[in-house]
Structure formats: structure tokens, C-alpha cells
Amino acid sequence: MSKALEGVRILDFTHVQSGPTCTQLLAWFGADVIKVERAGEGDATRAQLRDIPDVDSLYFTMLNHNKRSITLDTKRPAGKEVLETLIRDCDVLVENFAPGALDRMGFSWERIQELNPRMIVASVKGFGPGPYEHCKVYENVAQCAGGAAATTGFDDGPPVVTGAQIGDSGSGLHLALGIVTALYQRTVSGRGQRVQTAMQDAVLNLCRVKLRDQQRLDRNGVLEEYPQYANGTFGESVPRAGNASGGGQPGWILKCKGWEDDSNAYIYFITQAAAWPAICRVIGREAWIDDPAYATPRARLPRLMEIFATIQEWTKTLTKFEAMDILNKYDIPCGPILSMKELAEEPSLRATGTIVEVDHPERGPYLTVGNPIKLSDSPTIVTRSPLLGEHTDEVLAQLGYSGEQIARLREERVI
């Protein structure tokens, strides 16, 4: 069975997280991803946060599966010639250099189009055009500039960034969609095009419900489903809402049995309107079903914190899994707070390929995330990340270089 992107060749000039997330996803779908790295150094993450001395870090291995690695010095004339050959041979060039870096290398959009008019050039930048477009951006900077931090946390505390890598990995996922879309359009137009994702834009896209709430706040002065309602105050911008759901179904994180010693003994509980009678029966508050003070979603809004406190008295008598089992019988929306350890050990995630064990020739077996997108006709097989320059000779031979030419490039330290 062929892969969805089989036959597509990606020239991968990305490093760290945002770009490698994108190209790894394309590789999982079957694209031939050729990762270009500096000889002797490679992607900076090979050496970052190492848990085993002198071995590629988990940071690198978990972002570069299913790729091939070549080393190439593009500053040397012979290296530029190799790069020109690669550009002619590939379908997509992906990069997350600083703005203008490709131009300084001598490979502007116009030059790339001369070499290969069908090539798609895809880029991740920190900001789009504007006052900050030349600024350097990392994960947490993107979260702050994209609106996530300002709306995360509790109202009486500072802005908080999330552990989900919505700036880096989120941008990479957006860029991958742009590349696949451009590839599809090329089947009609015959032309390549530029694809760009700004990290600020990607984070804001993921925070769209908060932009929705800003407009509602501007119009009405309050946000009734936020915990500040009805006794708190609202300023001019969307406040931090603690664990409020961000939608029309009020939710909160509640303590479960063992919370005193287990920092993850909690459950997320949603008081969905359709499930309200069942909620009342489960927690022993049947009188609330017909009580005008609780019977409707509108009546419950100013009492949400009181309601969640009462529900928590019930959840504290059960483990998060016991509570979940009971609540699911009544179709009451809920979810346990799962730690990374619990997720790593969850058999069902192993069975679906969401978590995969991969064997590496230097570090041995390790866990990684698998492809979160499942295609029925193109299942993903996760293969290990490449060693630095592991496929240099193989790729050059496929480009038509002879053994003598490859040996000469190595002697000249081009590869």
C-alpha cells in the first residue's frame, strides 16, 4: 500500500522544533524528507537537553523521525552546486531560518524559481510583516505575542504559558497544511509558490475563542460564563479564566480522592445543560433539578463556583477513574487529569500508535509520539531519526554523483 505523500521530496533546512515538526509530519505521510545539516554539528537540538552523553538527545530524536540526513557546507561553491542540484530535484524546500537568511545564501525566491519553477518554498517565522518581523522568536515568546499567555492562568495571578507547544509545534502543523495545500494547487497550476506561517499568527488562530470573547466583552461589558461573573469585575480585555471551559458548557477542574498527595488526582467536570438532571442525581442534589435557582443554565451562571464546590465534595470521595466510570454511565462530560507518566504507560495509546517505542542504534529504545492523524489507507510506521550525515552518500548517489565526486566533496569538507 503506497503512502499518501509517496513521491514527494522535501528539502528540509529546518532546525529546533517548529520546522522539524512540520517536516516530520510530512515524512510520516510518506514524503522523502532530506534534512540538510552542518557537518560536525547538525541541528542544535542534537546536543540540547541530553540524557545520555554524546548521543543525540530526545529533543532531536522525537522531532526527526522518518527522515534522511545529509551534511553540506552551502558556503562553499561546491556546496552551492550540490544545493542547486537538490533544489532541481525536490518538490518543497522548508526553512525556519532568520528572515533573509536564504537570500544571503544566494537562494532568493527568484533564484529558486529559476532553478525549479515547480518548487514550493515554505517558511516559519516569528512574526508576519510589521514592526516585529525581524525579531527572534521562541515558543514562549510566540505564546505571549499570540494572546495565549494573557488569557491563561487565574485572575489573581500573572500571565501563564501552557505546556503544550502551541507556538513551535502549532506553527509546524499549520505550515504542513499549507504545504500540502500548495502541492494540491500545483497539480492544477503547475507552479510552485511561497507558503509562510508566522508563529504569532498560529497561536492567535488557536486562541480564536478569546478573540471572540474580546468582542463580546466590548459589546456587553461582562462575560457571563467566566468565573468573575457575577461578583467580580471585568476590565477592557479578556481576563484569565482559570479552568473555565471557554465555551457554552461550564467546566472546572475538581479534586478527587488522594489529591493531598497526588498533584494529578483531579478530574475535569462539565455541567452540560442536557446532563444537569443526571448530575443532580449522582451528587445527591435532586432538589436542584426543579429549583428555579438552579434549573436553567441562565439561573446557574452566577452560582457556578458554588455548584462546582458542591460537586467537588462528591468527587473527593472517589479516585479520578472511579468518578469517570460513574459519570460516563450517565453521559456526563468529564475527563481525568492524566500525567505524562500515566500517558506513557497507557496501553490503548500504544495500540493506536499515538505513543510508539523506537529503537535507536546509540541510545537504545525510547518512547516518542506517533502520528496523531490516522489515515485508513496510509498507516504510519515510525522509524528512528537519522544519525548526522547518515544518508549523505546515498542521497548524492541518487542525484547522479559518482563515487569519485562524493569522495572529492568529502576531502574538500563540503559534506
Short mmCIF file of C-alpha atoms in Angstrom, two decimals:
data_model
loop_
_atom_site.label_atom_id
_atom_site.label_comp_id
_atom_site.label_asym_id
_atom_site.label_seq_id
_atom_site.Cartn_x
_atom_site.Cartn_y
_atom_site.Cartn_z
CA MET A 1 0.00 0.00 0.00
CA SER A 2 1.52 3.32 -1.06
CA LYS A 3 1.87 6.27 1.30
CA ALA A 4 -0.22 9.41 0.87
CA LEU A 5 2.80 11.62 0.04
CA GLU A 6 4.95 8.97 -1.63
CA GLY A 7 6.93 10.54 -4.47
CA VAL A 8 7.09 13.97 -2.82
CA ARG A 9 10.64 15.02 -1.96
CA ILE A 10 11.22 17.59 0.78
CA LEU A 11 14.43 19.60 1.18
CA ASP A 12 14.49 20.19 4.91
CA PHE A 13 16.51 23.20 6.09
CA THR A 14 14.71 23.37 9.43
CA HIS A 15 16.06 23.11 12.94
CA VAL A 16 14.93 23.00 16.58
CA GLN A 17 11.13 22.44 16.77
CA SER A 18 8.71 24.39 14.57
CA GLY A 19 10.14 23.37 11.20
CA PRO A 20 11.09 19.80 12.17
CA THR A 21 7.53 19.26 13.47
CA CYS A 22 6.25 20.16 10.00
CA THR A 23 8.69 18.03 8.04
CA GLN A 24 8.32 15.05 10.39
CA LEU A 25 4.57 15.08 9.79
CA LEU A 26 5.16 15.09 6.02
CA ALA A 27 7.67 12.24 6.43
CA TRP A 28 5.11 10.24 8.42
CA PHE A 29 2.76 10.57 5.46
CA GLY A 30 5.41 9.14 3.16
CA ALA A 31 7.34 12.12 1.81
CA ASP A 32 11.09 11.65 1.32
CA VAL A 33 12.47 14.28 3.71
CA ILE A 34 16.15 15.12 3.23
CA LYS A 35 17.42 17.01 6.28
CA VAL A 36 20.39 19.26 5.44
CA GLU A 37 22.77 19.82 8.37
CA ARG A 38 26.19 21.26 9.10
CA ALA A 39 28.99 18.71 9.22
CA GLY A 40 30.17 18.03 12.75
CA GLU A 41 27.32 19.99 14.35
CA GLY A 42 23.96 19.30 12.82
CA ASP A 43 20.69 20.51 14.24
CA ALA A 44 21.34 22.32 17.54
CA THR A 45 18.87 20.06 19.33
CA ARG A 46 21.09 17.01 18.78
CA ALA A 47 23.13 18.26 21.74
CA GLN A 48 20.43 20.02 23.79
CA LEU A 49 18.97 18.52 26.97
CA ARG A 50 20.93 15.31 26.57
CA ASP A 51 20.17 12.48 28.97
CA ILE A 52 23.00 10.30 27.59
CA PRO A 53 26.43 11.87 26.95
CA ASP A 54 27.48 12.23 23.29
CA VAL A 55 24.25 10.70 21.98
CA ASP A 56 21.50 12.52 20.07
CA SER A 57 19.06 13.99 22.57
CA LEU A 58 15.42 13.02 22.87
CA TYR A 59 14.69 16.60 21.80
CA PHE A 60 16.19 15.81 18.40
CA THR A 61 15.11 12.20 18.00
CA MET A 62 11.44 12.92 18.76
CA LEU A 63 11.23 15.61 16.06
CA ASN A 64 13.12 13.96 13.20
CA HIS A 65 11.72 10.50 12.62
CA ASN A 66 11.41 9.02 9.14
CA LYS A 67 13.94 11.49 7.65
CA ARG A 68 17.30 11.17 5.91
CA SER A 69 20.23 13.35 6.99
CA ILE A 70 22.96 14.80 4.80
CA THR A 71 25.73 17.19 5.74
CA LEU A 72 26.52 20.09 3.42
CA ASP A 73 28.51 23.31 3.61
CA THR A 74 26.46 25.68 1.50
CA LYS A 75 29.01 28.48 1.90
CA ARG A 76 31.47 26.72 -0.40
CA PRO A 77 30.99 26.91 -4.19
CA ALA A 78 30.84 23.12 -4.49
CA GLY A 79 28.26 23.05 -1.70
CA LYS A 80 26.12 25.60 -3.53
CA GLU A 81 26.27 23.42 -6.64
CA VAL A 82 25.02 20.45 -4.64
CA LEU A 83 22.24 22.58 -3.22
CA GLU A 84 21.25 23.73 -6.71
CA THR A 85 21.01 20.09 -7.76
CA LEU A 86 18.85 19.32 -4.72
CA ILE A 87 16.54 22.23 -5.48
CA ARG A 88 16.06 21.00 -9.04
CA ASP A 89 15.29 17.51 -7.74
CA CYS A 90 12.94 18.34 -4.83
CA ASP A 91 9.32 19.47 -4.63
CA VAL A 92 9.40 21.53 -1.44
CA LEU A 93 12.04 23.49 0.47
CA VAL A 94 11.16 24.08 4.13
CA GLU A 95 13.14 26.50 6.31
CA ASN A 96 12.90 28.32 9.61
CA PHE A 97 16.00 30.49 9.32
CA ALA A 98 16.07 34.08 10.48
CA PRO A 99 14.37 36.42 7.95
CA GLY A 100 16.53 37.00 4.88
CA ALA A 101 18.90 34.06 5.51
CA LEU A 102 18.05 32.27 2.26
CA ASP A 103 18.63 35.47 0.29
CA ARG A 104 22.03 35.89 1.91
CA MET A 105 22.89 32.32 0.91
CA GLY A 106 22.22 33.31 -2.68
CA PHE A 107 18.93 31.42 -2.91
CA SER A 108 16.25 34.05 -3.12
CA TRP A 109 12.74 33.13 -4.19
CA GLU A 110 13.55 34.36 -7.69
CA ARG A 111 16.71 32.23 -7.89
CA ILE A 112 14.89 29.14 -6.64
CA GLN A 113 12.18 29.71 -9.25
CA GLU A 114 14.84 29.86 -11.96
CA LEU A 115 16.19 26.50 -10.81
CA ASN A 116 12.80 24.86 -10.29
CA PRO A 117 9.58 26.74 -11.15
CA ARG A 118 7.53 23.96 -9.52
CA MET A 119 9.25 24.24 -6.13
CA ILE A 120 7.24 25.26 -3.08
CA VAL A 121 9.23 27.28 -0.54
CA ALA A 122 7.74 27.06 2.94
CA SER A 123 8.87 29.15 5.90
CA VAL A 124 8.16 29.53 9.61
CA LYS A 125 8.84 33.00 11.01
CA GLY A 126 8.17 34.53 14.40
CA PHE A 127 6.04 37.41 13.14
CA GLY A 128 4.48 38.37 9.86
CA PRO A 129 5.11 41.73 8.15
CA GLY A 130 5.00 44.57 10.66
CA PRO A 131 7.03 46.15 13.44
CA TYR A 132 8.35 42.84 14.84
CA GLU A 133 9.01 40.83 11.67
CA HIS A 134 12.79 40.76 12.24
CA CYS A 135 12.58 39.73 15.88
CA LYS A 136 13.81 36.35 17.08
CA VAL A 137 11.01 34.21 18.50
CA TYR A 138 10.93 31.11 20.68
CA GLU A 139 8.00 29.03 21.93
CA ASN A 140 7.03 31.12 24.94
CA VAL A 141 7.52 34.40 23.10
CA ALA A 142 5.02 33.21 20.50
CA GLN A 143 2.53 32.23 23.21
CA CYS A 144 2.83 35.67 24.76
CA ALA A 145 2.63 37.59 21.49
CA GLY A 146 -0.24 35.47 20.17
CA GLY A 147 -2.62 36.04 23.08
CA ALA A 148 -2.31 32.69 24.86
CA ALA A 149 -0.43 33.81 27.97
CA ALA A 150 -2.63 36.84 28.63
CA THR A 151 -5.69 34.61 28.79
CA THR A 152 -4.15 31.65 30.67
CA GLY A 153 -3.97 31.31 34.44
CA PHE A 154 -6.09 32.71 37.24
CA ASP A 155 -7.36 36.25 37.57
CA ASP A 156 -5.33 37.00 40.69
CA GLY A 157 -2.04 35.81 39.18
CA PRO A 158 0.34 36.68 36.33
CA PRO A 159 0.02 35.50 32.72
CA VAL A 160 0.99 31.85 32.29
CA VAL A 161 2.32 29.93 29.29
CA THR A 162 0.97 26.47 28.58
CA GLY A 163 2.97 23.25 28.49
CA ALA A 164 1.52 22.47 25.06
CA GLN A 165 3.95 23.70 22.42
CA ILE A 166 1.38 25.73 20.52
CA GLY A 167 3.99 28.22 19.31
CA ASP A 168 6.54 25.84 17.81
CA SER A 169 4.69 22.60 17.10
CA GLY A 170 1.47 24.51 16.47
CA SER A 171 3.19 26.57 13.79
CA GLY A 172 4.69 23.45 12.26
CA LEU A 173 1.26 21.84 11.94
CA HIS A 174 -0.11 24.96 10.27
CA LEU A 175 2.82 25.04 7.85
CA ALA A 176 2.37 21.37 6.95
CA LEU A 177 -1.23 22.06 5.95
CA GLY A 178 -0.07 24.99 3.83
CA ILE A 179 2.49 22.80 2.05
CA VAL A 180 0.00 20.04 1.28
CA THR A 181 -2.47 22.66 0.01
CA ALA A 182 0.20 24.21 -2.24
CA LEU A 183 1.11 20.76 -3.56
CA TYR A 184 -2.53 20.16 -4.42
CA GLN A 185 -2.84 23.52 -6.17
CA ARG A 186 0.31 22.76 -8.13
CA THR A 187 -1.43 19.79 -9.74
CA VAL A 188 -3.65 22.35 -11.46
CA SER A 189 -1.40 25.40 -11.84
CA GLY A 190 1.89 23.61 -12.47
CA ARG A 191 3.63 26.29 -10.44
CA GLY A 192 5.28 26.42 -7.07
CA GLN A 193 4.55 29.15 -4.56
CA ARG A 194 5.67 30.54 -1.23
CA VAL A 195 3.99 29.32 1.96
CA GLN A 196 4.57 31.16 5.22
CA THR A 197 3.37 30.68 8.77
CA ALA A 198 4.11 33.25 11.45
CA MET A 199 4.24 31.81 14.96
CA GLN A 200 2.23 34.74 16.32
CA ASP A 201 -0.47 34.06 13.72
CA ALA A 202 -0.60 30.34 14.51
CA VAL A 203 -1.00 30.96 18.24
CA LEU A 204 -3.70 33.56 17.64
CA ASN A 205 -5.53 31.10 15.40
CA LEU A 206 -5.53 28.62 18.28
CA CYS A 207 -6.78 31.40 20.59
CA ARG A 208 -9.67 32.43 18.36
CA VAL A 209 -12.27 31.84 21.08
CA LYS A 210 -10.57 34.52 23.15
CA LEU A 211 -10.79 36.97 20.24
CA ARG A 212 -14.48 36.04 20.11
CA ASP A 213 -14.75 36.82 23.83
CA GLN A 214 -12.98 40.17 23.40
CA GLN A 215 -15.71 41.31 21.05
CA ARG A 216 -18.43 40.05 23.36
CA LEU A 217 -16.77 41.89 26.26
CA ASP A 218 -16.51 45.09 24.22
CA ARG A 219 -20.23 44.90 23.48
CA ASN A 220 -21.65 43.81 26.83
CA GLY A 221 -19.02 44.63 29.47
CA VAL A 222 -19.25 41.15 31.04
CA LEU A 223 -18.59 37.52 30.13
CA GLU A 224 -21.23 35.56 31.99
CA GLU A 225 -19.60 32.13 31.70
CA TYR A 226 -16.32 33.38 33.24
CA PRO A 227 -15.68 32.79 36.97
CA GLN A 228 -15.52 36.57 37.53
CA TYR A 229 -19.28 36.68 36.93
CA ALA A 230 -21.35 37.72 38.79
CA ASN A 231 -19.42 39.14 41.77
CA GLY A 232 -16.11 40.03 40.10
CA THR A 233 -15.16 42.90 37.85
CA PHE A 234 -14.23 42.99 34.18
CA GLY A 235 -11.70 45.33 32.63
CA GLU A 236 -11.19 46.24 28.98
CA SER A 237 -9.57 42.97 27.87
CA VAL A 238 -10.46 39.31 28.19
CA PRO A 239 -9.38 38.18 31.68
CA ARG A 240 -7.70 34.99 32.75
CA ALA A 241 -10.43 32.47 33.39
CA GLY A 242 -8.79 29.75 35.46
CA ASN A 243 -10.19 26.41 34.33
CA ALA A 244 -13.34 27.73 32.69
CA SER A 245 -14.12 25.81 29.51
CA GLY A 246 -14.07 28.75 27.09
CA GLY A 247 -17.41 27.69 25.62
CA GLY A 248 -21.07 27.47 26.40
CA GLN A 249 -20.68 24.39 28.60
CA PRO A 250 -19.31 25.48 32.02
CA GLY A 251 -16.46 23.33 33.29
CA TRP A 252 -13.92 23.26 36.12
CA ILE A 253 -11.13 21.06 37.49
CA LEU A 254 -12.15 19.35 40.74
CA LYS A 255 -10.22 17.46 43.39
CA CYS A 256 -10.53 13.71 43.62
CA LYS A 257 -9.58 11.19 46.29
CA GLY A 258 -5.86 11.39 47.07
CA TRP A 259 -5.39 14.97 45.90
CA GLU A 260 -3.45 15.78 49.07
CA ASP A 261 -0.53 13.58 47.93
CA ASP A 262 -1.06 13.26 44.17
CA SER A 263 -0.78 16.50 42.21
CA ASN A 264 -2.80 14.98 39.37
CA ALA A 265 -5.68 13.49 41.38
CA TYR A 266 -8.19 15.75 39.66
CA ILE A 267 -10.97 15.49 37.10
CA TYR A 268 -12.38 17.98 34.62
CA PHE A 269 -16.12 18.22 35.12
CA ILE A 270 -18.57 19.88 32.69
CA THR A 271 -22.06 20.88 33.79
CA GLN A 272 -23.64 20.39 30.40
CA ALA A 273 -27.27 21.52 30.34
CA ALA A 274 -28.56 18.24 28.91
CA ALA A 275 -26.85 16.31 31.71
CA TRP A 276 -27.97 18.58 34.56
CA PRO A 277 -30.69 16.26 35.96
CA ALA A 278 -28.25 13.33 35.95
CA ILE A 279 -25.58 15.44 37.66
CA CYS A 280 -28.02 16.36 40.43
CA ARG A 281 -28.97 12.74 41.00
CA VAL A 282 -25.36 11.49 41.01
CA ILE A 283 -24.22 14.02 43.64
CA GLY A 284 -27.40 13.69 45.71
CA ARG A 285 -28.87 17.12 44.95
CA GLU A 286 -32.15 16.08 43.29
CA ALA A 287 -33.85 19.21 44.64
CA TRP A 288 -31.73 21.33 42.28
CA ILE A 289 -33.43 19.78 39.24
CA ASP A 290 -36.63 21.82 39.69
CA ASP A 291 -35.33 24.59 41.94
CA PRO A 292 -35.70 27.89 39.97
CA ALA A 293 -32.31 28.99 41.33
CA TYR A 294 -30.59 26.04 39.58
CA ALA A 295 -33.00 24.62 37.00
CA THR A 296 -31.78 26.57 33.95
CA PRO A 297 -28.31 27.38 32.56
CA ARG A 298 -29.05 31.10 32.93
CA ALA A 299 -30.00 30.68 36.60
CA ARG A 300 -26.86 28.62 37.28
CA LEU A 301 -24.38 31.11 35.80
CA PRO A 302 -23.94 33.33 38.89
CA ARG A 303 -23.76 30.21 41.10
CA LEU A 304 -21.21 28.18 39.15
CA MET A 305 -18.44 28.31 41.74
CA GLU A 306 -20.87 27.24 44.46
CA ILE A 307 -22.12 24.41 42.24
CA PHE A 308 -18.60 23.18 41.46
CA ALA A 309 -17.67 23.32 45.14
CA THR A 310 -20.65 21.07 45.92
CA ILE A 311 -19.78 18.65 43.12
CA GLN A 312 -16.21 18.55 44.41
CA GLU A 313 -17.41 17.24 47.76
CA TRP A 314 -18.64 14.22 45.80
CA THR A 315 -15.55 13.83 43.56
CA LYS A 316 -13.24 13.94 46.61
CA THR A 317 -14.74 10.64 47.78
CA LEU A 318 -13.61 8.85 44.59
CA THR A 319 -10.45 8.43 42.54
CA LYS A 320 -10.48 10.24 39.21
CA PHE A 321 -11.01 6.95 37.40
CA GLU A 322 -13.84 5.84 39.69
CA ALA A 323 -15.56 9.20 39.20
CA MET A 324 -15.10 8.96 35.45
CA ASP A 325 -16.61 5.47 35.30
CA ILE A 326 -19.72 6.64 37.16
CA LEU A 327 -20.14 9.88 35.22
CA ASN A 328 -19.74 8.20 31.83
CA LYS A 329 -22.64 5.87 32.62
CA TYR A 330 -24.85 8.97 32.65
CA ASP A 331 -23.20 10.72 29.67
CA ILE A 332 -21.88 13.45 31.94
CA PRO A 333 -18.84 15.01 30.18
CA CYS A 334 -15.64 14.61 32.21
CA GLY A 335 -12.00 13.73 31.87
CA PRO A 336 -9.20 12.70 34.24
CA ILE A 337 -6.09 14.85 34.59
CA LEU A 338 -3.51 12.46 33.18
CA SER A 339 0.18 12.87 33.96
CA MET A 340 2.94 12.28 31.41
CA LYS A 341 3.81 9.07 33.28
CA GLU A 342 0.22 7.82 33.02
CA LEU A 343 0.10 8.67 29.32
CA ALA A 344 3.43 6.96 28.66
CA GLU A 345 2.13 3.78 30.29
CA GLU A 346 -1.38 3.79 28.75
CA PRO A 347 -1.81 0.58 26.67
CA SER A 348 -4.52 2.00 24.40
CA LEU A 349 -2.20 4.80 23.21
CA ARG A 350 0.43 2.20 22.35
CA ALA A 351 -2.16 0.16 20.47
CA THR A 352 -3.21 3.09 18.26
CA GLY A 353 0.33 4.25 17.54
CA THR A 354 -0.18 7.52 19.38
CA ILE A 355 2.78 6.57 21.57
CA VAL A 356 5.49 4.47 19.93
CA GLU A 357 8.63 2.76 21.15
CA VAL A 358 11.52 3.24 18.73
CA ASP A 359 14.95 1.61 18.79
CA HIS A 360 17.98 3.83 18.22
CA PRO A 361 21.46 2.42 17.43
CA GLU A 362 23.16 4.63 20.04
CA ARG A 363 20.58 5.32 22.75
CA GLY A 364 18.57 2.12 22.54
CA PRO A 365 14.76 2.02 22.84
CA TYR A 366 12.85 5.20 23.71
CA LEU A 367 9.27 6.46 23.64
CA THR A 368 8.00 9.06 21.23
CA VAL A 369 4.70 10.41 20.00
CA GLY A 370 3.39 8.85 16.81
CA ASN A 371 1.34 10.41 14.06
CA PRO A 372 -1.78 11.98 15.62
CA ILE A 373 -3.52 11.86 12.23
CA LYS A 374 -4.65 8.40 11.19
CA LEU A 375 -5.29 7.56 7.52
CA SER A 376 -7.06 4.27 6.78
CA ASP A 377 -5.17 3.69 3.51
CA SER A 378 -1.81 5.04 4.65
CA PRO A 379 -0.87 3.83 8.12
CA THR A 380 2.19 5.47 9.66
CA ILE A 381 5.25 3.42 10.54
CA VAL A 382 7.56 5.49 12.74
CA THR A 383 11.24 4.92 12.00
CA ARG A 384 14.14 6.29 14.03
CA SER A 385 15.73 9.67 13.49
CA PRO A 386 18.88 9.70 11.34
CA LEU A 387 22.41 9.98 12.62
CA LEU A 388 24.21 13.11 11.50
CA GLY A 389 25.03 12.81 7.80
CA GLU A 390 23.96 9.17 7.73
CA HIS A 391 22.49 9.39 4.24
CA THR A 392 24.87 11.84 2.55
CA ASP A 393 26.42 9.33 0.16
CA GLU A 394 23.07 7.70 -0.57
CA VAL A 395 21.35 10.98 -1.47
CA LEU A 396 24.24 12.26 -3.59
CA ALA A 397 24.36 8.97 -5.50
CA GLN A 398 20.64 9.30 -6.21
CA LEU A 399 21.34 12.80 -7.56
CA GLY A 400 23.84 11.32 -10.02
CA TYR A 401 27.13 11.97 -8.21
CA SER A 402 29.79 9.31 -8.76
CA GLY A 403 31.80 7.71 -6.01
CA GLU A 404 34.84 9.77 -7.05
CA GLN A 405 32.85 13.01 -6.91
CA ILE A 406 31.48 12.15 -3.49
CA ALA A 407 34.95 11.33 -2.20
CA ARG A 408 36.26 14.65 -3.54
CA LEU A 409 33.45 16.58 -1.83
CA ARG A 410 34.36 14.83 1.42
CA GLU A 411 38.05 15.64 1.01
CA GLU A 412 37.14 19.29 0.45
CA ARG A 413 34.92 19.19 3.55
CA VAL A 414 31.86 20.20 1.57
CA ILE A 415 29.97 17.22 3.01
#
